[in-house]
mmCIF file of C-alpha atoms and ligand atoms in Angstrom:
data_model
loop_
_atom_site.group_PDB
_atom_site.id
_atom_site.type_symbol
_atom_site.label_atom_id
_atom_site.label_comp_id
_atom_site.label_asym_id
_atom_site.label_seq_id
_atom_site.Cartn_x
_atom_site.Cartn_y
_atom_site.Cartn_z
ATOM 1 C CA ARG I 21 -8.952 44.380 12.010
ATOM 2 C CA LYS I 22 -10.651 41.515 10.148
ATOM 3 C CA GLY I 23 -12.640 42.379 7.023
ATOM 4 C CA SER I 24 -16.427 42.009 7.258
ATOM 5 C CA VAL I 25 -18.107 40.342 4.313
ATOM 6 C CA ILE I 26 -21.782 39.543 3.819
ATOM 7 C CA ILE I 27 -22.457 36.550 1.547
ATOM 8 C CA THR I 28 -26.065 35.820 0.562
ATOM 9 C CA GLY I 29 -27.006 32.161 0.112
ATOM 10 C CA ALA I 30 -23.954 30.939 2.017
ATOM 11 C CA SER I 31 -25.796 27.814 3.201
ATOM 12 C CA SER I 32 -24.744 25.724 0.195
ATOM 13 C CA GLY I 33 -22.808 25.519 -3.047
ATOM 14 C CA LEU I 34 -20.683 28.451 -4.155
ATOM 15 C CA GLY I 35 -21.648 30.713 -1.234
ATOM 16 C CA LEU I 36 -20.617 28.118 1.356
ATOM 17 C CA ALA I 37 -17.376 27.259 -0.463
ATOM 18 C CA THR I 38 -16.495 30.966 -0.569
ATOM 19 C CA ALA I 39 -17.301 31.439 3.118
ATOM 20 C CA LYS I 40 -15.073 28.459 3.901
ATOM 21 C CA ALA I 41 -12.186 29.734 1.749
ATOM 22 C CA LEU I 42 -12.331 33.189 3.379
ATOM 23 C CA ALA I 43 -12.704 31.772 6.907
ATOM 24 C CA GLU I 44 -9.565 29.680 6.410
ATOM 25 C CA THR I 45 -7.456 32.805 5.823
ATOM 26 C CA GLY I 46 -8.340 34.053 9.323
ATOM 27 C CA LYS I 47 -8.608 37.573 7.888
ATOM 28 C CA TRP I 48 -12.374 37.716 7.429
ATOM 29 C CA HIS I 49 -15.532 37.666 9.480
ATOM 30 C CA ILE I 50 -18.260 36.183 7.305
ATOM 31 C CA ILE I 51 -21.888 37.140 7.705
ATOM 32 C CA MET I 52 -23.826 34.276 6.202
ATOM 33 C CA ALA I 53 -27.123 35.830 5.031
ATOM 34 C CA CYS I 54 -29.428 32.835 4.672
ATOM 35 C CA ARG I 55 -33.123 31.986 4.572
ATOM 36 C CA ASP I 56 -32.705 28.751 6.558
ATOM 37 C CA PHE I 57 -30.843 29.377 9.811
ATOM 38 C CA LEU I 58 -30.401 25.731 10.849
ATOM 39 C CA LYS I 59 -29.246 24.654 7.407
ATOM 40 C CA ALA I 60 -26.660 27.446 7.450
ATOM 41 C CA GLU I 61 -25.447 26.469 10.939
ATOM 42 C CA ARG I 62 -25.063 22.824 9.908
ATOM 43 C CA ALA I 63 -23.346 23.850 6.668
ATOM 44 C CA ALA I 64 -20.816 26.059 8.479
ATOM 45 C CA LYS I 65 -20.078 23.264 10.951
ATOM 46 C CA SER I 66 -19.638 20.616 8.275
ATOM 47 C CA ALA I 67 -17.344 22.957 6.340
ATOM 48 C CA GLY I 68 -15.197 23.118 9.499
ATOM 49 C CA MET I 69 -15.605 26.890 9.945
ATOM 50 C CA SER I 70 -14.707 28.051 13.429
ATOM 51 C CA LYS I 71 -17.347 30.014 15.380
ATOM 52 C CA GLN I 72 -15.272 33.148 15.727
ATOM 53 C CA ASN I 73 -15.100 33.537 11.931
ATOM 54 C CA TYR I 74 -18.796 33.725 11.093
ATOM 55 C CA THR I 75 -22.242 34.980 12.068
ATOM 56 C CA ILE I 76 -25.490 33.728 10.567
ATOM 57 C CA MET I 77 -28.233 36.281 9.933
ATOM 58 C CA HIS I 78 -31.648 35.548 8.526
ATOM 59 C CA LEU I 79 -32.396 36.923 5.052
ATOM 60 C CA ASP I 80 -35.110 35.818 2.655
ATOM 61 C CA LEU I 81 -34.508 37.565 -0.648
ATOM 62 C CA ALA I 82 -37.979 36.581 -1.840
ATOM 63 C CA SER I 83 -39.438 39.123 0.590
ATOM 64 C CA LEU I 84 -38.568 42.823 0.452
ATOM 65 C CA ASP I 85 -39.669 43.177 4.105
ATOM 66 C CA SER I 86 -37.101 40.565 5.042
ATOM 67 C CA VAL I 87 -34.427 42.436 3.065
ATOM 68 C CA ARG I 88 -35.253 45.670 4.911
ATOM 69 C CA GLN I 89 -35.253 43.921 8.289
ATOM 70 C CA PHE I 90 -31.902 42.329 7.526
ATOM 71 C CA VAL I 91 -30.409 45.716 6.637
ATOM 72 C CA ASP I 92 -31.807 47.315 9.826
ATOM 73 C CA ARG I 93 -30.381 44.545 11.988
ATOM 74 C CA TYR I 94 -27.038 44.759 10.246
ATOM 75 C CA LYS I 95 -26.829 48.514 10.738
ATOM 76 C CA ARG I 96 -27.757 48.164 14.418
ATOM 77 C CA SER I 97 -25.093 45.496 14.942
ATOM 78 C CA GLY I 98 -22.453 48.219 14.596
ATOM 79 C CA ARG I 99 -20.324 46.000 12.389
ATOM 80 C CA PRO I 100 -18.595 47.714 9.473
ATOM 81 C CA LEU I 101 -19.350 46.431 5.972
ATOM 82 C CA ASP I 102 -16.334 45.993 3.709
ATOM 83 C CA VAL I 103 -17.573 43.594 1.035
ATOM 84 C CA LEU I 104 -21.065 42.525 -0.032
ATOM 85 C CA VAL I 105 -21.441 39.380 -2.139
ATOM 86 C CA CYS I 106 -24.812 38.871 -3.862
ATOM 87 C CA ASN I 107 -24.629 35.138 -4.509
ATOM 88 C CA ALA I 108 -27.969 33.480 -3.687
ATOM 89 C CA ALA I 109 -30.162 32.335 -6.547
ATOM 90 C CA VAL I 110 -33.107 30.140 -7.439
ATOM 91 C CA TYR I 111 -33.346 28.184 -10.669
ATOM 92 C CA GLN I 112 -36.565 26.427 -11.711
ATOM 93 C CA PRO I 113 -35.851 24.863 -15.095
ATOM 94 C CA THR I 114 -38.726 22.364 -15.009
ATOM 95 C CA ALA I 115 -41.444 24.561 -13.484
ATOM 96 C CA LYS I 116 -44.571 24.603 -15.635
ATOM 97 C CA GLU I 117 -46.145 27.444 -13.676
ATOM 98 C CA PRO I 118 -44.499 30.522 -12.185
ATOM 99 C CA SER I 119 -44.126 30.980 -8.429
ATOM 100 C CA PHE I 120 -44.000 34.345 -6.736
ATOM 101 C CA THR I 121 -42.198 36.353 -4.076
ATOM 102 C CA ALA I 122 -44.026 37.882 -1.090
ATOM 103 C CA GLU I 123 -44.669 41.012 -3.158
ATOM 104 C CA GLY I 124 -45.944 39.008 -6.140
ATOM 105 C CA PHE I 125 -42.939 39.177 -8.468
ATOM 106 C CA GLU I 126 -42.033 36.073 -10.489
ATOM 107 C CA LEU I 127 -39.718 34.156 -8.136
ATOM 108 C CA SER I 128 -36.436 33.906 -10.107
ATOM 109 C CA VAL I 129 -36.163 37.542 -11.127
ATOM 110 C CA GLY I 130 -37.795 38.619 -7.836
ATOM 111 C CA THR I 131 -35.188 36.777 -5.752
ATOM 112 C CA ASN I 132 -32.042 36.856 -7.853
ATOM 113 C CA HIS I 133 -32.395 40.411 -9.147
ATOM 114 C CA LEU I 134 -34.951 42.498 -7.220
ATOM 115 C CA GLY I 135 -34.089 41.164 -3.737
ATOM 116 C CA HIS I 136 -30.386 41.761 -4.344
ATOM 117 C CA PHE I 137 -31.049 45.135 -5.976
ATOM 118 C CA LEU I 138 -32.805 46.407 -2.835
ATOM 119 C CA LEU I 139 -30.202 44.823 -0.535
ATOM 120 C CA SER I 140 -27.244 46.404 -2.305
ATOM 121 C CA ARG I 141 -28.896 49.796 -2.634
ATOM 122 C CA LEU I 142 -29.695 49.876 1.092
ATOM 123 C CA LEU I 143 -26.167 48.767 2.065
ATOM 124 C CA LEU I 144 -24.299 51.068 -0.317
ATOM 125 C CA ASP I 145 -23.837 53.773 2.342
ATOM 126 C CA ASP I 146 -22.334 51.241 4.739
ATOM 127 C CA LEU I 147 -19.822 50.206 2.079
ATOM 128 C CA LYS I 148 -19.031 53.875 1.436
ATOM 129 C CA GLN I 149 -18.341 54.413 5.124
ATOM 130 C CA SER I 150 -15.979 51.460 5.423
ATOM 131 C CA ASP I 151 -12.333 52.377 6.000
ATOM 132 C CA TYR I 152 -11.134 49.035 4.665
ATOM 133 C CA PRO I 153 -8.344 49.363 2.052
ATOM 134 C CA SER I 154 -10.459 47.776 -0.703
ATOM 135 C CA LYS I 155 -14.252 47.750 -0.440
ATOM 136 C CA ARG I 156 -16.223 45.758 -2.948
ATOM 137 C CA LEU I 157 -19.730 44.927 -4.137
ATOM 138 C CA ILE I 158 -19.833 41.644 -6.039
ATOM 139 C CA ILE I 159 -22.839 40.276 -7.904
ATOM 140 C CA VAL I 160 -22.425 36.688 -9.092
ATOM 141 C CA GLY I 161 -23.201 36.435 -12.798
ATOM 142 C CA SER I 162 -23.372 33.559 -15.198
ATOM 143 C CA ILE I 163 -22.221 32.429 -18.597
ATOM 144 C CA THR I 164 -25.613 33.308 -20.095
ATOM 145 C CA GLY I 165 -24.370 36.855 -20.465
ATOM 146 C CA ASN I 166 -21.631 35.573 -22.728
ATOM 147 C CA THR I 167 -23.081 34.531 -26.077
ATOM 148 C CA LYS I 168 -19.593 33.949 -27.429
ATOM 149 C CA THR I 169 -19.534 30.563 -25.697
ATOM 150 C CA LEU I 170 -21.394 27.337 -26.423
ATOM 151 C CA ALA I 171 -23.006 27.263 -22.986
ATOM 152 C CA GLY I 172 -24.114 30.879 -23.366
ATOM 153 C CA ASN I 173 -26.056 29.862 -26.466
ATOM 154 C CA VAL I 174 -28.076 26.929 -25.157
ATOM 155 C CA PRO I 175 -31.789 27.687 -25.622
ATOM 156 C CA PRO I 176 -33.884 29.223 -24.182
ATOM 157 C CA LYS I 177 -31.579 32.240 -24.435
ATOM 158 C CA ALA I 178 -31.824 35.227 -22.142
ATOM 159 C CA ASN I 179 -33.667 38.121 -23.727
ATOM 160 C CA LEU I 180 -35.026 41.113 -21.841
ATOM 161 C CA GLY I 181 -36.823 42.560 -24.875
ATOM 162 C CA ASP I 182 -38.286 46.013 -24.263
ATOM 163 C CA LEU I 183 -38.737 45.271 -20.514
ATOM 164 C CA ARG I 184 -42.536 45.490 -20.698
ATOM 165 C CA GLY I 185 -43.069 42.621 -18.230
ATOM 166 C CA LEU I 186 -40.685 44.174 -15.712
ATOM 167 C CA ALA I 187 -42.404 47.529 -16.116
ATOM 168 C CA GLY I 188 -45.718 45.796 -15.339
ATOM 169 C CA GLY I 189 -44.406 44.147 -12.149
ATOM 170 C CA LEU I 190 -43.890 40.532 -13.375
ATOM 171 C CA ASN I 191 -47.041 39.478 -11.533
ATOM 172 C CA GLY I 192 -48.999 37.521 -14.124
ATOM 173 C CA LEU I 193 -52.064 39.680 -13.451
ATOM 174 C CA ASN I 194 -51.760 42.916 -15.369
ATOM 175 C CA SER I 195 -48.390 41.956 -16.834
ATOM 176 C CA SER I 196 -46.453 38.944 -18.021
ATOM 177 C CA THR I 197 -44.319 37.051 -15.496
ATOM 178 C CA MET I 198 -41.369 37.407 -17.897
ATOM 179 C CA ILE I 199 -39.263 40.550 -18.324
ATOM 180 C CA ASP I 200 -39.747 40.575 -22.113
ATOM 181 C CA GLY I 201 -43.521 40.081 -21.794
ATOM 182 C CA GLY I 202 -43.448 36.476 -23.087
ATOM 183 C CA GLU I 203 -44.848 33.162 -21.806
ATOM 184 C CA PHE I 204 -43.428 31.847 -18.511
ATOM 185 C CA ASP I 205 -40.275 29.746 -18.950
ATOM 186 C CA GLY I 206 -38.393 28.922 -15.736
ATOM 187 C CA ALA I 207 -34.984 28.362 -17.355
ATOM 188 C CA LYS I 208 -35.234 31.624 -19.284
ATOM 189 C CA ALA I 209 -36.409 33.548 -16.192
ATOM 190 C CA TYR I 210 -33.208 32.453 -14.415
ATOM 191 C CA LYS I 211 -31.003 33.508 -17.332
ATOM 192 C CA ASP I 212 -32.837 36.836 -17.604
ATOM 193 C CA SER I 213 -32.267 37.405 -13.876
ATOM 194 C CA LYS I 214 -28.533 36.789 -14.339
ATOM 195 C CA VAL I 215 -28.369 39.324 -17.183
ATOM 196 C CA CYS I 216 -30.063 41.808 -14.801
ATOM 197 C CA ASN I 217 -27.370 40.986 -12.202
ATOM 198 C CA MET I 218 -24.575 41.773 -14.655
ATOM 199 C CA LEU I 219 -26.247 44.946 -15.933
ATOM 200 C CA THR I 220 -26.851 46.098 -12.347
ATOM 201 C CA MET I 221 -23.172 45.662 -11.480
ATOM 202 C CA GLN I 222 -22.173 47.847 -14.445
ATOM 203 C CA GLU I 223 -24.777 50.502 -13.604
ATOM 204 C CA PHE I 224 -23.479 50.625 -10.010
ATOM 205 C CA HIS I 225 -19.987 51.103 -11.436
ATOM 206 C CA ARG I 226 -21.056 54.002 -13.669
ATOM 207 C CA ARG I 227 -23.018 55.729 -10.926
ATOM 208 C CA PHE I 228 -20.853 55.191 -7.864
ATOM 209 C CA HIS I 229 -17.341 53.974 -8.550
ATOM 210 C CA GLU I 230 -15.640 57.324 -8.973
ATOM 211 C CA GLU I 231 -17.256 59.063 -6.017
ATOM 212 C CA SER I 232 -16.981 56.102 -3.611
ATOM 213 C CA GLY I 233 -13.901 54.146 -4.662
ATOM 214 C CA ILE I 234 -15.949 50.956 -4.277
ATOM 215 C CA THR I 235 -14.979 48.131 -6.648
ATOM 216 C CA PHE I 236 -18.053 46.736 -8.419
ATOM 217 C CA ALA I 237 -17.526 43.330 -10.011
ATOM 218 C CA SER I 238 -19.283 40.306 -11.425
ATOM 219 C CA LEU I 239 -17.961 36.881 -12.317
ATOM 220 C CA TYR I 240 -18.635 33.552 -13.919
ATOM 221 C CA PRO I 241 -16.963 31.048 -11.565
ATOM 222 C CA GLY I 242 -17.208 28.139 -14.054
ATOM 223 C CA CYS I 243 -19.809 25.418 -14.199
ATOM 224 C CA ILE I 244 -20.229 23.974 -10.708
ATOM 225 C CA ALA I 245 -22.413 21.114 -11.873
ATOM 226 C CA THR I 246 -22.751 19.576 -8.402
ATOM 227 C CA THR I 247 -24.467 22.397 -6.475
ATOM 228 C CA GLY I 248 -28.056 22.545 -5.291
ATOM 229 C CA LEU I 249 -28.838 24.932 -8.130
ATOM 230 C CA PHE I 250 -29.800 21.939 -10.224
ATOM 231 C CA ARG I 251 -31.905 20.349 -7.486
ATOM 232 C CA GLU I 252 -35.140 20.968 -9.349
ATOM 233 C CA HIS I 253 -33.883 19.483 -12.591
ATOM 234 C CA ILE I 254 -35.021 16.046 -13.842
ATOM 235 C CA PRO I 255 -33.039 13.118 -12.350
ATOM 236 C CA LEU I 256 -31.478 12.049 -15.680
ATOM 237 C CA PHE I 257 -30.123 15.571 -16.155
ATOM 238 C CA ARG I 258 -28.648 15.597 -12.653
ATOM 239 C CA LEU I 259 -26.955 12.263 -13.359
ATOM 240 C CA LEU I 260 -25.453 13.198 -16.735
ATOM 241 C CA PHE I 261 -24.723 16.897 -16.364
ATOM 242 C CA PRO I 262 -21.604 16.718 -14.125
ATOM 243 C CA PRO I 263 -19.713 14.174 -16.337
ATOM 244 C CA PHE I 264 -20.881 16.013 -19.468
ATOM 245 C CA GLN I 265 -19.443 19.252 -18.113
ATOM 246 C CA LYS I 266 -16.283 17.522 -16.937
ATOM 247 C CA TYR I 267 -15.341 15.519 -20.016
ATOM 248 C CA ILE I 268 -17.093 17.186 -22.968
ATOM 249 C CA ILE I 269 -17.499 20.903 -22.260
ATOM 250 C CA LYS I 270 -14.520 20.936 -19.867
ATOM 251 C CA GLY I 271 -16.099 23.833 -18.005
ATOM 252 C CA PHE I 272 -16.536 21.835 -14.794
ATOM 253 C CA VAL I 273 -15.127 23.217 -11.577
ATOM 254 C CA SER I 274 -15.445 21.762 -8.099
ATOM 255 C CA GLU I 275 -17.267 23.738 -5.418
ATOM 256 C CA ASP I 276 -13.930 24.222 -3.628
ATOM 257 C CA GLU I 277 -12.243 25.664 -6.708
ATOM 258 C CA ALA I 278 -15.216 27.928 -7.519
ATOM 259 C CA GLY I 279 -15.227 29.116 -3.887
ATOM 260 C CA LYS I 280 -11.538 30.017 -4.166
ATOM 261 C CA ARG I 281 -12.297 32.012 -7.331
ATOM 262 C CA LEU I 282 -15.059 34.035 -5.704
ATOM 263 C CA ALA I 283 -12.858 34.472 -2.611
ATOM 264 C CA GLN I 284 -10.225 36.023 -4.912
ATOM 265 C CA VAL I 285 -12.770 38.533 -6.205
ATOM 266 C CA VAL I 286 -13.539 39.366 -2.540
ATOM 267 C CA SER I 287 -9.995 39.779 -1.288
ATOM 268 C CA ASP I 288 -7.208 39.504 -3.870
ATOM 269 C CA PRO I 289 -5.301 42.806 -3.977
ATOM 270 C CA SER I 290 -4.788 42.385 -7.732
ATOM 271 C CA LEU I 291 -8.525 42.178 -8.521
ATOM 272 C CA THR I 292 -9.507 45.726 -7.585
ATOM 273 C CA LYS I 293 -10.543 46.931 -11.035
ATOM 274 C CA SER I 294 -14.185 48.053 -11.057
ATOM 275 C CA GLY I 295 -16.841 47.289 -13.666
ATOM 276 C CA VAL I 296 -15.261 43.943 -14.579
ATOM 277 C CA TYR I 297 -16.832 40.535 -15.318
ATOM 278 C CA TRP I 298 -14.183 38.012 -14.199
ATOM 279 C CA SER I 299 -13.727 34.547 -15.645
ATOM 280 C CA TRP I 300 -11.024 31.885 -15.316
ATOM 281 C CA ASN I 301 -9.182 29.949 -18.014
ATOM 282 C CA GLN I 302 -8.356 26.207 -18.060
ATOM 283 C CA ASN I 303 -5.334 26.874 -15.843
ATOM 284 C CA SER I 304 -7.483 28.677 -13.282
ATOM 285 C CA ALA I 305 -6.001 32.086 -14.069
ATOM 286 C CA SER I 306 -8.427 35.003 -13.876
ATOM 287 C CA PHE I 307 -9.069 37.278 -16.845
ATOM 288 C CA GLU I 308 -11.471 40.124 -17.711
ATOM 289 C CA ASN I 309 -14.168 38.603 -19.861
ATOM 290 C CA GLN I 310 -16.393 40.219 -22.498
ATOM 291 C CA LEU I 311 -20.169 40.309 -22.064
ATOM 292 C CA SER I 312 -22.815 39.780 -24.736
ATOM 293 C CA PRO I 313 -24.275 42.914 -26.388
ATOM 294 C CA GLU I 314 -27.421 42.689 -24.241
ATOM 295 C CA ALA I 315 -25.501 42.106 -20.998
ATOM 296 C CA SER I 316 -23.443 45.267 -21.657
ATOM 297 C CA ASP I 317 -26.214 47.521 -23.038
ATOM 298 C CA GLU I 318 -25.928 50.812 -21.105
ATOM 299 C CA GLU I 319 -29.374 52.060 -22.036
ATOM 300 C CA LYS I 320 -30.990 48.824 -20.863
ATOM 301 C CA ALA I 321 -28.963 48.893 -17.640
ATOM 302 C CA ARG I 322 -30.289 52.385 -16.876
ATOM 303 C CA LYS I 323 -33.897 51.398 -17.623
ATOM 304 C CA ILE I 324 -33.686 48.252 -15.490
ATOM 305 C CA TRP I 325 -32.236 50.340 -12.650
ATOM 306 C CA GLU I 326 -35.100 52.830 -12.845
ATOM 307 C CA LEU I 327 -37.865 50.223 -13.191
ATOM 308 C CA SER I 328 -36.365 48.146 -10.360
ATOM 309 C CA GLU I 329 -36.268 51.223 -8.104
ATOM 310 C CA LYS I 330 -40.007 51.616 -8.578
ATOM 311 C CA LEU I 331 -40.764 47.933 -7.973
ATOM 312 C CA VAL I 332 -38.789 47.747 -4.708
ATOM 313 C CA GLY I 333 -40.127 51.064 -3.438
ATOM 314 C CA LEU I 334 -36.998 53.217 -3.743
ATOM 315 C CA ALA I 335 -38.502 55.708 -6.189
HETATM 316 P P1 NDP X 412 -27.087 26.609 -4.660
HETATM 317 O O1 NDP X 412 -28.506 26.258 -4.960
HETATM 318 O O2 NDP X 412 -26.209 25.576 -4.042
HETATM 319 O O3 NDP X 412 -27.009 27.906 -3.761
HETATM 320 C C1 NDP X 412 -27.962 28.910 -3.861
HETATM 321 C C2 NDP X 412 -28.122 29.555 -2.506
HETATM 322 O O4 NDP X 412 -29.116 30.578 -2.627
HETATM 323 C C3 NDP X 412 -28.606 28.590 -1.435
HETATM 324 O O5 NDP X 412 -27.844 28.823 -0.279
HETATM 325 C C4 NDP X 412 -30.037 28.989 -1.229
HETATM 326 O O6 NDP X 412 -30.502 28.802 0.075
HETATM 327 C C5 NDP X 412 -29.960 30.478 -1.513
HETATM 328 N N1 NDP X 412 -31.274 31.066 -1.749
HETATM 329 C C6 NDP X 412 -32.203 30.702 -2.663
HETATM 330 N N2 NDP X 412 -33.317 31.454 -2.517
HETATM 331 C C7 NDP X 412 -33.080 32.304 -1.488
HETATM 332 C C8 NDP X 412 -33.856 33.307 -0.838
HETATM 333 N N3 NDP X 412 -35.112 33.565 -1.210
HETATM 334 N N4 NDP X 412 -33.291 33.993 0.172
HETATM 335 C C9 NDP X 412 -32.028 33.714 0.580
HETATM 336 N N5 NDP X 412 -31.260 32.778 0.017
HETATM 337 C C10 NDP X 412 -31.789 32.069 -0.989
HETATM 338 O O7 NDP X 412 -26.493 27.084 -6.058
HETATM 339 P P2 NDP X 412 -25.037 27.650 -6.499
HETATM 340 O O8 NDP X 412 -24.114 27.635 -5.355
HETATM 341 O O9 NDP X 412 -24.675 26.943 -7.735
HETATM 342 O O10 NDP X 412 -25.396 29.139 -6.902
HETATM 343 C C11 NDP X 412 -24.774 30.257 -6.329
HETATM 344 C C12 NDP X 412 -24.591 31.337 -7.378
HETATM 345 O O11 NDP X 412 -23.732 30.866 -8.411
HETATM 346 C C13 NDP X 412 -25.879 31.768 -8.075
HETATM 347 O O12 NDP X 412 -25.859 33.176 -8.203
HETATM 348 C C14 NDP X 412 -25.786 31.116 -9.423
HETATM 349 O O13 NDP X 412 -26.500 31.844 -10.399
HETATM 350 C C15 NDP X 412 -24.299 31.186 -9.652
HETATM 351 N N6 NDP X 412 -23.774 30.300 -10.652
HETATM 352 C C16 NDP X 412 -23.809 28.941 -10.489
HETATM 353 C C17 NDP X 412 -23.284 28.130 -11.472
HETATM 354 C C18 NDP X 412 -23.313 26.659 -11.348
HETATM 355 O O14 NDP X 412 -22.861 26.000 -12.276
HETATM 356 N N7 NDP X 412 -23.798 26.088 -10.265
HETATM 357 C C19 NDP X 412 -22.687 28.686 -12.682
HETATM 358 C C20 NDP X 412 -22.716 30.118 -12.741
HETATM 359 C C21 NDP X 412 -23.224 30.874 -11.762
HETATM 360 P P3 NDP X 412 -30.933 27.344 0.654
HETATM 361 O O15 NDP X 412 -29.640 26.672 1.041
HETATM 362 O O16 NDP X 412 -31.792 27.686 1.821
HETATM 363 O O17 NDP X 412 -31.646 26.620 -0.446
#
């Protein structure tokens, strides 16, 4: 049978390119989990994906009710779940004020981390039950977890501090909107959320890999300077960033190439190792990358897991 893979945020950028790459193999049915149904339908069409290879299902990660409804509908569909890809993200580098999810969490961490945390926890049993030869849970990371690189050191740097803001619910009322308890900074909130993504992947690995055989992985696909992720950035930045990445940093990858990389993490029989943060070198060969001390801190990973369980209503 075909493999069944859910990809969140498959309506643009990396998620769409990955859906396209997997659809082209003819071996996968892709469930595009998107907040904008029409946009996703148009995107799939313009990517040339054939109807029999995909299904679009509504999912708004900025609402925990929507996450629960999505999971219920998926379970009722009777489809197996072989791979889950947590890819969607929001990035608000120029926001002066925070925005919030339906439950009142700061939007970047609420969407990128808490929405995906609930989604993957609720779908873990379905992955366990899959009889597919290699079942996987992939959470897309970023370079911000890698302080050994130039790009991982651009300020503001990710820093989760003692997690006091997260413990308080990130709501700006009785707690800060930032995980570390500091002043709101949209670029930092995004980077913090990505560190949470990478820590969550490792915590999943420690808790569930041995018993379930599921491969848990994260990756940095390279800098895809052309995606919608930068849509809220100032126009001059959007003009200069792609050539800067291409010619100076040399970290630029096209959406197609990045999609092929994530598709490898979904389906390549040689990438089954669990607990790994994949990156690619200049020749597009994959390697196991090292994470920064904070993005590999076991104690912090456990605390974030426990605090997140409370915030999403699992504990
Ligand atoms: P895009 O903005 O193109 O894609 C993000 C996707 O997330 C969109 O499909 C968007 O939906 C979706 N999304 C946003 N909010 C929600 C929500 N509340 N519910 C459901 N879906 C939502 O950016 P990229 O493709 O660049 O980003 C994809 C992933 O790649 C992210 O995890 C990002 O952190 C990561 N990444 C990107 C890099 C880059 O250089 N671009 C580098 C490293 C990592 P919609 O289409 O409706 O807006």
